[in-house]
Amino acid sequence: MTLYITSVRQWWAAPAALSLLTAVCLVVGKSEVPVPSITSGMGGVQLAFFTPVLVVIAVMYCLDRNLGQAETTAVVPIGTLDQGIVAVTAGLAHLVGLLVGMDIARNTVLLLAVALLVRRLINEAAATVAGLMVLILSLVAGRAYDPNGFVSHTWWALALYPADNVTAWLITTLMFALALHLTLARR
C-alpha cells in the first residue's frame, strides 16, 4: 500500500506543495499585486493570498492519478485512504499556518473543500480552477465599504475574512466535513 501511495497516487506532492506554500509566503508573501475590484476600484492583495491554490493543485493531481480496476478490487478502501490523506493535508496546512498566518491555513482548507465538492460533480481539472475562481471572485466582487468608509468584505467572501473570525472558520469546517464525506460516496 505504501508503494501505491507514493508511486501511483504520489501523495508526497501534497507536503511538497505545503513546503512551497511556506517558502513563497515567507520570501515574497508580503509583496502586493494589483487586483481590480467592482466595488472599490483598483486595490492590492498580498501574493500570499493566492498560495493555497498550490496545495489544491497538488491534492487534485494526486486524486486524479489512479488505477481504476486495481482500486475497485483493493482490500483497503482507497476512498477512505484518500479521505484520511486529505484530512492530514488540512492538518498540516494548520501547522504551516502557524508560520505564515492562519488565514492562509483557513483559505487552504476552504479551497480544498470547494475543490472536493466540484470534483464530486465534475472532475479534478474543474476542481482546481474552482478553487482559484473562489479567490478571484472574492477579490473582484467581495470587497465592500464598511460604515466608516474603509474597505471591508461582503458576507459571502469567506476568503477575505480576518484569521480570527469564528464564523468563517465554522463555515469552512462544515464545508470541509461535507466535502470529505462526499469523497467516500461512489462517483
PDB file of C-alpha atoms in Angstrom:
ATOM      1  CA  MET A   1       0.000   0.000   0.000  1.00  0.00           C
ATOM      2  CA  THR A   2       2.923   2.344   0.675  1.00  0.00           C
ATOM      3  CA  LEU A   3       4.117   1.804  -2.869  1.00  0.00           C
ATOM      4  CA  TYR A   4       0.644   2.644  -4.160  1.00  0.00           C
ATOM      5  CA  ILE A   5       0.544   5.871  -2.116  1.00  0.00           C
ATOM      6  CA  THR A   6       3.990   7.037  -3.216  1.00  0.00           C
ATOM      7  CA  SER A   7       4.195   5.707  -6.772  1.00  0.00           C
ATOM      8  CA  VAL A   8       0.675   5.719  -8.163  1.00  0.00           C
ATOM      9  CA  ARG A   9      -1.140   8.405  -6.188  1.00  0.00           C
ATOM     10  CA  GLN A  10       2.094  10.302  -5.479  1.00  0.00           C
ATOM     11  CA  TRP A  11       0.768  11.748  -2.224  1.00  0.00           C
ATOM     12  CA  TRP A  12       4.227  13.093  -1.446  1.00  0.00           C
ATOM     13  CA  ALA A  13       3.223  16.042  -3.679  1.00  0.00           C
ATOM     14  CA  ALA A  14       0.861  17.441  -1.017  1.00  0.00           C
ATOM     15  CA  PRO A  15       3.542  18.008   1.669  1.00  0.00           C
ATOM     16  CA  ALA A  16       5.844  19.306  -1.077  1.00  0.00           C
ATOM     17  CA  ALA A  17       3.154  21.842  -2.053  1.00  0.00           C
ATOM     18  CA  LEU A  18       2.801  22.879   1.594  1.00  0.00           C
ATOM     19  CA  SER A  19       6.559  23.391   1.748  1.00  0.00           C
ATOM     20  CA  LEU A  20       6.401  25.505  -1.398  1.00  0.00           C
ATOM     21  CA  LEU A  21       3.486  27.474   0.072  1.00  0.00           C
ATOM     22  CA  THR A  22       5.565  28.177   3.179  1.00  0.00           C
ATOM     23  CA  ALA A  23       8.602  29.241   1.169  1.00  0.00           C
ATOM     24  CA  VAL A  24       6.601  31.555  -1.093  1.00  0.00           C
ATOM     25  CA  CYS A  25       4.767  33.128   1.847  1.00  0.00           C
ATOM     26  CA  LEU A  26       7.961  33.712   3.819  1.00  0.00           C
ATOM     27  CA  VAL A  27      10.026  35.007   0.890  1.00  0.00           C
ATOM     28  CA  VAL A  28       7.631  37.083  -1.230  1.00  0.00           C
ATOM     29  CA  GLY A  29       4.270  36.698   0.502  1.00  0.00           C
ATOM     30  CA  LYS A  30       4.092  40.317   1.672  1.00  0.00           C
ATOM     31  CA  SER A  31       4.546  41.661  -1.868  1.00  0.00           C
ATOM     32  CA  GLU A  32       1.353  43.192  -3.194  1.00  0.00           C
ATOM     33  CA  VAL A  33      -0.131  42.619  -6.619  1.00  0.00           C
ATOM     34  CA  PRO A  34      -2.772  44.954  -8.078  1.00  0.00           C
ATOM     35  CA  VAL A  35      -6.244  43.467  -8.352  1.00  0.00           C
ATOM     36  CA  PRO A  36      -9.296  45.265  -9.769  1.00  0.00           C
ATOM     37  CA  SER A  37     -12.461  45.366  -7.731  1.00  0.00           C
ATOM     38  CA  ILE A  38     -16.024  46.009  -8.821  1.00  0.00           C
ATOM     39  CA  THR A  39     -16.921  47.893  -5.651  1.00  0.00           C
ATOM     40  CA  SER A  40     -13.722  49.679  -4.628  1.00  0.00           C
ATOM     41  CA  GLY A  41     -11.720  50.395  -7.791  1.00  0.00           C
ATOM     42  CA  MET A  42      -8.175  49.113  -8.033  1.00  0.00           C
ATOM     43  CA  GLY A  43      -6.774  47.527  -4.914  1.00  0.00           C
ATOM     44  CA  GLY A  44      -3.890  45.355  -3.919  1.00  0.00           C
ATOM     45  CA  VAL A  45      -3.583  41.972  -2.309  1.00  0.00           C
ATOM     46  CA  GLN A  46      -0.608  40.163  -0.847  1.00  0.00           C
ATOM     47  CA  LEU A  47       0.851  37.450  -3.032  1.00  0.00           C
ATOM     48  CA  ALA A  48       0.423  35.010  -0.142  1.00  0.00           C
ATOM     49  CA  PHE A  49      -3.350  35.194  -0.686  1.00  0.00           C
ATOM     50  CA  PHE A  50      -3.002  33.033  -3.808  1.00  0.00           C
ATOM     51  CA  THR A  51      -0.670  30.385  -2.341  1.00  0.00           C
ATOM     52  CA  PRO A  52      -3.410  27.969  -1.140  1.00  0.00           C
ATOM     53  CA  VAL A  53      -4.029  27.178  -4.807  1.00  0.00           C
ATOM     54  CA  LEU A  54      -0.656  25.363  -4.812  1.00  0.00           C
ATOM     55  CA  VAL A  55      -1.970  22.838  -2.298  1.00  0.00           C
ATOM     56  CA  VAL A  56      -5.254  22.393  -4.175  1.00  0.00           C
ATOM     57  CA  ILE A  57      -3.350  21.702  -7.398  1.00  0.00           C
ATOM     58  CA  ALA A  58      -1.215  19.058  -5.652  1.00  0.00           C
ATOM     59  CA  VAL A  59      -4.170  17.326  -3.975  1.00  0.00           C
ATOM     60  CA  MET A  60      -6.228  17.250  -7.180  1.00  0.00           C
ATOM     61  CA  TYR A  61      -3.195  15.909  -9.055  1.00  0.00           C
ATOM     62  CA  CYS A  62      -2.896  13.073  -6.541  1.00  0.00           C
ATOM     63  CA  LEU A  63      -6.611  12.275  -6.630  1.00  0.00           C
ATOM     64  CA  ASP A  64      -6.560  12.216 -10.428  1.00  0.00           C
ATOM     65  CA  ARG A  65      -3.847   9.547 -10.526  1.00  0.00           C
ATOM     66  CA  ASN A  66      -5.442   6.156 -10.087  1.00  0.00           C
ATOM     67  CA  LEU A  67      -5.634   2.604 -11.279  1.00  0.00           C
ATOM     68  CA  GLY A  68      -9.388   2.132 -11.576  1.00  0.00           C
ATOM     69  CA  GLN A  69      -9.532  -1.666 -11.767  1.00  0.00           C
ATOM     70  CA  ALA A  70      -6.975  -2.134  -9.006  1.00  0.00           C
ATOM     71  CA  GLU A  71      -8.817   0.302  -6.746  1.00  0.00           C
ATOM     72  CA  THR A  72     -12.189  -1.393  -7.148  1.00  0.00           C
ATOM     73  CA  THR A  73     -10.728  -4.755  -6.109  1.00  0.00           C
ATOM     74  CA  ALA A  74      -8.380  -3.492  -3.391  1.00  0.00           C
ATOM     75  CA  VAL A  75      -8.700  -4.848   0.142  1.00  0.00           C
ATOM     76  CA  VAL A  76      -8.107  -1.402   1.606  1.00  0.00           C
ATOM     77  CA  PRO A  77     -10.801   1.065   0.524  1.00  0.00           C
ATOM     78  CA  ILE A  78      -8.866   3.661  -1.454  1.00  0.00           C
ATOM     79  CA  GLY A  79     -11.573   6.288  -0.854  1.00  0.00           C
ATOM     80  CA  THR A  80     -11.015   6.025   2.891  1.00  0.00           C
ATOM     81  CA  LEU A  81      -7.277   6.283   2.358  1.00  0.00           C
ATOM     82  CA  ASP A  82      -7.718   9.376   0.185  1.00  0.00           C
ATOM     83  CA  GLN A  83     -10.053  10.909   2.734  1.00  0.00           C
ATOM     84  CA  GLY A  84      -7.507  10.379   5.501  1.00  0.00           C
ATOM     85  CA  ILE A  85      -4.642  11.835   3.500  1.00  0.00           C
ATOM     86  CA  VAL A  86      -6.688  14.910   2.537  1.00  0.00           C
ATOM     87  CA  ALA A  87      -7.561  15.395   6.224  1.00  0.00           C
ATOM     88  CA  VAL A  88      -3.874  15.078   7.156  1.00  0.00           C
ATOM     89  CA  THR A  89      -3.042  17.634   4.461  1.00  0.00           C
ATOM     90  CA  ALA A  90      -5.558  20.035   6.035  1.00  0.00           C
ATOM     91  CA  GLY A  91      -3.972  19.408   9.434  1.00  0.00           C
ATOM     92  CA  LEU A  92      -0.508  20.090   8.044  1.00  0.00           C
ATOM     93  CA  ALA A  93      -1.866  23.293   6.499  1.00  0.00           C
ATOM     94  CA  HIS A  94      -2.793  24.429  10.003  1.00  0.00           C
ATOM     95  CA  LEU A  95       0.736  23.714  11.219  1.00  0.00           C
ATOM     96  CA  VAL A  96       2.071  25.757   8.306  1.00  0.00           C
ATOM     97  CA  GLY A  97      -0.474  28.432   9.232  1.00  0.00           C
ATOM     98  CA  LEU A  98       1.381  28.993  12.490  1.00  0.00           C
ATOM     99  CA  LEU A  99       4.315  30.229  10.384  1.00  0.00           C
ATOM    100  CA  VAL A 100       2.580  32.074   7.557  1.00  0.00           C
ATOM    101  CA  GLY A 101      -0.762  33.104   9.052  1.00  0.00           C
ATOM    102  CA  MET A 102      -3.889  31.236  10.000  1.00  0.00           C
ATOM    103  CA  ASP A 103      -5.883  32.985   7.278  1.00  0.00           C
ATOM    104  CA  ILE A 104      -3.717  31.126   4.751  1.00  0.00           C
ATOM    105  CA  ALA A 105      -4.468  27.848   6.567  1.00  0.00           C
ATOM    106  CA  ARG A 106      -8.205  28.573   6.618  1.00  0.00           C
ATOM    107  CA  ASN A 107      -8.193  29.525   2.939  1.00  0.00           C
ATOM    108  CA  THR A 108      -6.283  26.339   2.101  1.00  0.00           C
ATOM    109  CA  VAL A 109      -8.960  24.245   3.807  1.00  0.00           C
ATOM    110  CA  LEU A 110     -11.718  26.346   2.211  1.00  0.00           C
ATOM    111  CA  LEU A 111     -10.287  25.871  -1.273  1.00  0.00           C
ATOM    112  CA  LEU A 112      -9.766  22.155  -0.635  1.00  0.00           C
ATOM    113  CA  ALA A 113     -13.432  21.890   0.373  1.00  0.00           C
ATOM    114  CA  VAL A 114     -14.598  23.750  -2.736  1.00  0.00           C
ATOM    115  CA  ALA A 115     -12.304  21.661  -4.931  1.00  0.00           C
ATOM    116  CA  LEU A 116     -13.506  18.371  -3.437  1.00  0.00           C
ATOM    117  CA  LEU A 117     -17.140  19.390  -3.915  1.00  0.00           C
ATOM    118  CA  VAL A 118     -16.554  20.429  -7.533  1.00  0.00           C
ATOM    119  CA  ARG A 119     -14.533  17.255  -8.135  1.00  0.00           C
ATOM    120  CA  ARG A 120     -17.523  15.241  -6.958  1.00  0.00           C
ATOM    121  CA  LEU A 121     -19.705  16.948  -9.574  1.00  0.00           C
ATOM    122  CA  ILE A 122     -17.294  17.389 -12.495  1.00  0.00           C
ATOM    123  CA  ASN A 123     -13.589  16.412 -12.419  1.00  0.00           C
ATOM    124  CA  GLU A 124     -10.189  17.280 -10.950  1.00  0.00           C
ATOM    125  CA  ALA A 125      -9.293  19.925 -13.543  1.00  0.00           C
ATOM    126  CA  ALA A 126     -12.506  21.858 -12.941  1.00  0.00           C
ATOM    127  CA  ALA A 127     -11.999  21.472  -9.192  1.00  0.00           C
ATOM    128  CA  THR A 128      -8.580  23.109  -9.349  1.00  0.00           C
ATOM    129  CA  VAL A 129      -9.919  26.026 -11.377  1.00  0.00           C
ATOM    130  CA  ALA A 130     -12.884  26.392  -8.995  1.00  0.00           C
ATOM    131  CA  GLY A 131     -10.514  26.984  -6.089  1.00  0.00           C
ATOM    132  CA  LEU A 132      -8.737  29.747  -7.963  1.00  0.00           C
ATOM    133  CA  MET A 133     -12.051  31.253  -9.062  1.00  0.00           C
ATOM    134  CA  VAL A 134     -13.245  31.458  -5.449  1.00  0.00           C
ATOM    135  CA  LEU A 135     -10.211  33.600  -4.647  1.00  0.00           C
ATOM    136  CA  ILE A 136     -10.553  35.800  -7.716  1.00  0.00           C
ATOM    137  CA  LEU A 137     -14.308  36.258  -7.274  1.00  0.00           C
ATOM    138  CA  SER A 138     -13.784  37.163  -3.613  1.00  0.00           C
ATOM    139  CA  LEU A 139     -11.230  39.799  -4.557  1.00  0.00           C
ATOM    140  CA  VAL A 140     -13.078  41.273  -7.519  1.00  0.00           C
ATOM    141  CA  ALA A 141     -16.652  41.233  -6.201  1.00  0.00           C
ATOM    142  CA  GLY A 142     -16.299  40.509  -2.487  1.00  0.00           C
ATOM    143  CA  ARG A 143     -14.875  43.797  -1.293  1.00  0.00           C
ATOM    144  CA  ALA A 144     -17.202  46.411   0.154  1.00  0.00           C
ATOM    145  CA  TYR A 145     -17.081  49.530   2.286  1.00  0.00           C
ATOM    146  CA  ASP A 146     -17.906  49.394   5.978  1.00  0.00           C
ATOM    147  CA  PRO A 147     -19.949  52.208   7.618  1.00  0.00           C
ATOM    148  CA  ASN A 148     -16.725  54.130   8.370  1.00  0.00           C
ATOM    149  CA  GLY A 149     -15.732  54.178   4.697  1.00  0.00           C
ATOM    150  CA  PHE A 150     -12.931  51.617   4.955  1.00  0.00           C
ATOM    151  CA  VAL A 151     -12.625  48.721   2.543  1.00  0.00           C
ATOM    152  CA  SER A 152     -14.060  45.566   4.087  1.00  0.00           C
ATOM    153  CA  HIS A 153     -15.568  42.336   2.739  1.00  0.00           C
ATOM    154  CA  THR A 154     -19.058  41.164   1.898  1.00  0.00           C
ATOM    155  CA  TRP A 155     -20.710  38.426   3.921  1.00  0.00           C
ATOM    156  CA  TRP A 156     -20.116  35.674   1.357  1.00  0.00           C
ATOM    157  CA  ALA A 157     -16.401  36.319   0.662  1.00  0.00           C
ATOM    158  CA  LEU A 158     -15.019  33.901   3.275  1.00  0.00           C
ATOM    159  CA  ALA A 159     -11.507  34.082   1.852  1.00  0.00           C
ATOM    160  CA  LEU A 160     -11.307  37.780   2.773  1.00  0.00           C
ATOM    161  CA  TYR A 161     -12.357  37.374   6.407  1.00  0.00           C
ATOM    162  CA  PRO A 162      -9.661  38.000   9.027  1.00  0.00           C
ATOM    163  CA  ALA A 163      -7.940  34.973  10.535  1.00  0.00           C
ATOM    164  CA  ASP A 164      -9.701  35.341  13.895  1.00  0.00           C
ATOM    165  CA  ASN A 165     -13.271  35.325  12.510  1.00  0.00           C
ATOM    166  CA  VAL A 166     -15.124  32.394  14.086  1.00  0.00           C
ATOM    167  CA  THR A 167     -17.929  32.377  11.508  1.00  0.00           C
ATOM    168  CA  ALA A 168     -15.505  31.933   8.613  1.00  0.00           C
ATOM    169  CA  TRP A 169     -13.774  29.072  10.448  1.00  0.00           C
ATOM    170  CA  LEU A 170     -17.081  27.389  11.239  1.00  0.00           C
ATOM    171  CA  ILE A 171     -18.378  27.589   7.659  1.00  0.00           C
ATOM    172  CA  THR A 172     -15.019  26.399   6.315  1.00  0.00           C
ATOM    173  CA  THR A 173     -15.004  23.453   8.734  1.00  0.00           C
ATOM    174  CA  LEU A 174     -18.560  22.462   7.802  1.00  0.00           C
ATOM    175  CA  MET A 175     -17.793  22.684   4.085  1.00  0.00           C
ATOM    176  CA  PHE A 176     -14.644  20.601   4.541  1.00  0.00           C
ATOM    177  CA  ALA A 177     -16.503  17.954   6.567  1.00  0.00           C
ATOM    178  CA  LEU A 178     -19.207  17.749   3.888  1.00  0.00           C
ATOM    179  CA  ALA A 179     -16.594  17.522   1.139  1.00  0.00           C
ATOM    180  CA  LEU A 180     -14.723  14.749   2.964  1.00  0.00           C
ATOM    181  CA  HIS A 181     -17.951  12.847   3.481  1.00  0.00           C
ATOM    182  CA  LEU A 182     -18.822  13.085  -0.203  1.00  0.00           C
ATOM    183  CA  THR A 183     -15.384  11.857  -1.302  1.00  0.00           C
ATOM    184  CA  LEU A 184     -16.294   8.411   0.012  1.00  0.00           C
ATOM    185  CA  ALA A 185     -19.510   8.249  -1.996  1.00  0.00           C
ATOM    186  CA  ARG A 186     -19.365   6.477  -5.339  1.00  0.00           C
ATOM    187  CA  ARG A 187     -18.970   8.768  -8.355  1.00  0.00           C
TER     188      ARG A 187
END
